[in-house]
């Protein structure tokens, strides 16, 4: 618990309190949009860039699940590290018959996520929001068909990455799919980033080196997942997926 507290309370993204602040919560959606903009610079708008990045990620998850789940219906989805709910809203829009839950460690981010949902027309399948640590959620085992972690792991030390993947394994049903999407170490754009920009990025992302040095497919296999595979889902990001054995 002590190490988790120290990791999470470290200053990053240039906020002294990391993700535990209203300012970080207020600016999180803008930060997400600038991330997708950098991934798809030719898009005609931020919304289009977001649709491309998220659309490719959702398609990869759907195809992996169809191929390996043994026709396990997608009824329950958990979005760990949902932040202010951008990834969660894309998941619920794509898998519209599923019950989707967003989970995050920051109550500030969750408050913004809930506020944004209240502003829109009510959904047939409203999103549930949970404040918890994704490494030990306390949720019942084998209760989800898809567990997604989008842009979470580059913010985590290796210890937390391993803990999050193990918890996802516990939470998924046999045939269930884990999907980790984040920066790709094989991205030509990221590899060719100027040293000044890379140093600047590292100054606000304390665990970036640990993230890049962690083999996510190996972590998945060690947790018990099979069919581990990685797709470059846009020029900057990869989606690493695996299946719980049936
Ligand atoms: C960059 S944001 C994720 C963005 C969001 N998933 C999306 O795609 O738009 C990373 C989030 O992971 C959360 N996070 C980091 N470690 C966590 C943990 N152990 N449990 C739950 N949430 C965590 C942070 O609070 C933050 O909201």
mmCIF file of N, CA and C in Angstrom, residues 126-173:
data_model
loop_
_atom_site.group_PDB
_atom_site.id
_atom_site.type_symbol
_atom_site.label_atom_id
_atom_site.label_comp_id
_atom_site.label_asym_id
_atom_site.label_seq_id
_atom_site.Cartn_x
_atom_site.Cartn_y
_atom_site.Cartn_z
ATOM 1 N N UNK A 126 -26.932 3.213 -18.768
ATOM 2 C CA UNK A 126 -26.073 4.218 -18.135
ATOM 3 C C UNK A 126 -24.759 3.618 -17.640
ATOM 4 N N UNK A 127 -23.708 4.447 -17.686
ATOM 5 C CA UNK A 127 -22.383 4.010 -17.228
ATOM 6 C C UNK A 127 -22.379 4.010 -15.693
ATOM 7 N N UNK A 128 -21.707 3.000 -15.098
ATOM 8 C CA UNK A 128 -21.494 3.018 -13.638
ATOM 9 C C UNK A 128 -20.071 3.509 -13.394
ATOM 10 N N UNK A 129 -19.888 4.216 -12.297
ATOM 11 C CA UNK A 129 -18.558 4.761 -11.982
ATOM 12 C C UNK A 129 -18.115 4.235 -10.627
ATOM 13 N N UNK A 130 -16.853 3.808 -10.543
ATOM 14 C CA UNK A 130 -16.349 3.254 -9.278
ATOM 15 C C UNK A 130 -15.019 3.919 -8.923
ATOM 16 N N UNK A 131 -14.916 4.338 -7.657
ATOM 17 C CA UNK A 131 -13.652 4.894 -7.170
ATOM 18 C C UNK A 131 -12.879 3.764 -6.502
ATOM 19 N N UNK A 132 -11.795 3.311 -7.123
ATOM 20 C CA UNK A 132 -11.024 2.191 -6.556
ATOM 21 C C UNK A 132 -9.651 2.159 -7.194
ATOM 22 N N UNK A 133 -8.788 1.360 -6.572
ATOM 23 C CA UNK A 133 -7.476 1.090 -7.152
ATOM 24 C C UNK A 133 -7.616 -0.092 -8.107
ATOM 25 N N UNK A 134 -7.243 0.096 -9.359
ATOM 26 C CA UNK A 134 -7.355 -0.971 -10.356
ATOM 27 C C UNK A 134 -6.513 -2.194 -10.044
ATOM 28 N N UNK A 135 -5.586 -2.070 -9.094
ATOM 29 C CA UNK A 135 -4.744 -3.226 -8.731
ATOM 30 C C UNK A 135 -5.463 -4.143 -7.746
ATOM 31 N N UNK A 136 -6.424 -3.606 -7.017
ATOM 32 C CA UNK A 136 -7.206 -4.455 -6.090
ATOM 33 C C UNK A 136 -8.576 -3.799 -5.952
ATOM 34 N N UNK A 137 -9.441 -4.133 -6.902
ATOM 35 C CA UNK A 137 -10.715 -3.413 -7.029
ATOM 36 C C UNK A 137 -11.753 -3.831 -5.995
ATOM 37 N N UNK A 138 -11.616 -5.045 -5.470
ATOM 38 C CA UNK A 138 -12.645 -5.570 -4.567
ATOM 39 C C UNK A 138 -13.887 -6.042 -5.319
ATOM 40 N N UNK A 139 -13.863 -6.005 -6.658
ATOM 41 C CA UNK A 139 -15.025 -6.451 -7.447
ATOM 42 C C UNK A 139 -14.997 -7.981 -7.551
ATOM 43 N N UNK A 140 -16.160 -8.609 -7.784
ATOM 44 C CA UNK A 140 -16.191 -10.073 -7.843
ATOM 45 C C UNK A 140 -15.371 -10.628 -9.010
ATOM 46 N N UNK A 141 -14.747 -11.774 -8.789
ATOM 47 C CA UNK A 141 -13.938 -12.353 -9.868
ATOM 48 C C UNK A 141 -14.860 -12.883 -10.981
ATOM 49 N N UNK A 142 -14.298 -13.024 -12.177
ATOM 50 C CA UNK A 142 -15.006 -13.529 -13.369
ATOM 51 C C UNK A 142 -16.306 -12.763 -13.632
ATOM 52 N N UNK A 143 -16.258 -11.429 -13.543
ATOM 53 C CA UNK A 143 -17.502 -10.684 -13.725
ATOM 54 C C UNK A 143 -17.502 -9.770 -14.952
ATOM 55 N N UNK A 144 -16.421 -9.814 -15.759
ATOM 56 C CA UNK A 144 -16.357 -8.957 -16.960
ATOM 57 C C UNK A 144 -15.950 -9.774 -18.187
ATOM 58 N N UNK A 145 -16.387 -9.281 -19.368
ATOM 59 C CA UNK A 145 -16.010 -9.915 -20.633
ATOM 60 C C UNK A 145 -14.855 -9.163 -21.284
ATOM 61 N N UNK A 146 -14.774 -7.853 -21.015
ATOM 62 C CA UNK A 146 -13.652 -7.055 -21.518
ATOM 63 C C UNK A 146 -13.165 -6.156 -20.383
ATOM 64 N N UNK A 147 -11.852 -6.142 -20.175
ATOM 65 C CA UNK A 147 -11.251 -5.153 -19.275
ATOM 66 C C UNK A 147 -10.285 -4.335 -20.121
ATOM 67 N N UNK A 148 -10.513 -3.021 -20.113
ATOM 68 C CA UNK A 148 -9.678 -2.132 -20.919
ATOM 69 C C UNK A 148 -8.869 -1.203 -20.018
ATOM 70 N N UNK A 149 -7.620 -0.974 -20.403
ATOM 71 C CA UNK A 149 -6.810 0.073 -19.751
ATOM 72 C C UNK A 149 -6.261 0.945 -20.872
ATOM 73 N N UNK A 150 -6.829 2.128 -21.054
ATOM 74 C CA UNK A 150 -6.423 2.992 -22.165
ATOM 75 C C UNK A 150 -5.583 4.152 -21.642
ATOM 76 N N UNK A 151 -4.346 4.210 -22.096
ATOM 77 C CA UNK A 151 -3.411 5.299 -21.750
ATOM 78 C C UNK A 151 -3.170 5.400 -20.247
ATOM 79 N N UNK A 152 -3.188 4.254 -19.570
ATOM 80 C CA UNK A 152 -2.969 4.207 -18.112
ATOM 81 C C UNK A 152 -1.528 3.781 -17.814
ATOM 82 N N UNK A 153 -1.041 2.790 -18.546
ATOM 83 C CA UNK A 153 0.194 2.116 -18.114
ATOM 84 C C UNK A 153 1.453 2.975 -18.219
ATOM 85 N N UNK A 154 1.471 3.959 -19.121
ATOM 86 C CA UNK A 154 2.685 4.803 -19.198
ATOM 87 C C UNK A 154 2.803 5.689 -17.954
ATOM 88 N N UNK A 155 1.714 5.737 -17.164
ATOM 89 C CA UNK A 155 1.736 6.523 -15.922
ATOM 90 C C UNK A 155 2.118 5.662 -14.718
ATOM 91 N N UNK A 156 2.426 4.380 -14.962
ATOM 92 C CA UNK A 156 2.601 3.444 -13.842
ATOM 93 C C UNK A 156 4.002 2.838 -13.812
ATOM 94 N N UNK A 157 4.536 2.626 -12.594
ATOM 95 C CA UNK A 157 5.774 1.855 -12.496
ATOM 96 C C UNK A 157 5.496 0.392 -12.837
ATOM 97 N N UNK A 158 6.534 -0.373 -13.131
ATOM 98 C CA UNK A 158 6.365 -1.781 -13.518
ATOM 99 C C UNK A 158 5.542 -2.545 -12.476
ATOM 100 N N UNK A 159 5.813 -2.283 -11.191
ATOM 101 C CA UNK A 159 5.105 -2.980 -10.124
ATOM 102 C C UNK A 159 3.581 -2.834 -10.286
ATOM 103 N N UNK A 160 3.140 -1.613 -10.601
ATOM 104 C CA UNK A 160 1.701 -1.369 -10.754
ATOM 105 C C UNK A 160 1.177 -1.999 -12.049
ATOM 106 N N UNK A 161 1.988 -1.961 -13.110
ATOM 107 C CA UNK A 161 1.546 -2.580 -14.384
ATOM 108 C C UNK A 161 1.236 -4.060 -14.142
ATOM 109 N N UNK A 162 2.163 -4.736 -13.442
ATOM 110 C CA UNK A 162 1.970 -6.164 -13.159
ATOM 111 C C UNK A 162 0.702 -6.356 -12.311
ATOM 112 N N UNK A 163 0.519 -5.508 -11.316
ATOM 113 C CA UNK A 163 -0.651 -5.621 -10.431
ATOM 114 C C UNK A 163 -1.961 -5.403 -11.191
ATOM 115 N N UNK A 164 -1.961 -4.440 -12.103
ATOM 116 C CA UNK A 164 -3.187 -4.137 -12.863
ATOM 117 C C UNK A 164 -3.543 -5.294 -13.799
ATOM 118 N N UNK A 165 -2.526 -5.872 -14.438
ATOM 119 C CA UNK A 165 -2.790 -6.979 -15.383
ATOM 120 C C UNK A 165 -3.288 -8.214 -14.615
ATOM 121 N N UNK A 166 -2.685 -8.459 -13.433
ATOM 122 C CA UNK A 166 -3.133 -9.617 -12.623
ATOM 123 C C UNK A 166 -4.581 -9.441 -12.174
ATOM 124 N N UNK A 167 -4.920 -8.211 -11.785
ATOM 125 C CA UNK A 167 -6.294 -7.957 -11.324
ATOM 126 C C UNK A 167 -7.278 -8.109 -12.492
ATOM 127 N N UNK A 168 -6.863 -7.675 -13.688
ATOM 128 C CA UNK A 168 -7.730 -7.839 -14.863
ATOM 129 C C UNK A 168 -7.983 -9.324 -15.118
ATOM 130 N N UNK A 169 -6.940 -10.139 -14.959
ATOM 131 C CA UNK A 169 -7.088 -11.588 -15.170
ATOM 132 C C UNK A 169 -8.129 -12.148 -14.187
ATOM 133 N N UNK A 170 -8.060 -11.705 -12.945
ATOM 134 C CA UNK A 170 -8.993 -12.185 -11.919
ATOM 135 C C UNK A 170 -10.435 -11.770 -12.255
ATOM 136 N N UNK A 171 -10.585 -10.573 -12.821
ATOM 137 C CA UNK A 171 -11.926 -10.022 -13.049
ATOM 138 C C UNK A 171 -12.606 -10.561 -14.305
ATOM 139 N N UNK A 172 -11.797 -11.083 -15.248
ATOM 140 C CA UNK A 172 -12.376 -11.519 -16.526
ATOM 141 C C UNK A 172 -12.932 -12.939 -16.461
ATOM 142 N N UNK A 173 -13.995 -13.158 -17.243
ATOM 143 C CA UNK A 173 -14.549 -14.518 -17.382
ATOM 144 C C UNK A 173 -13.668 -15.318 -18.345
#
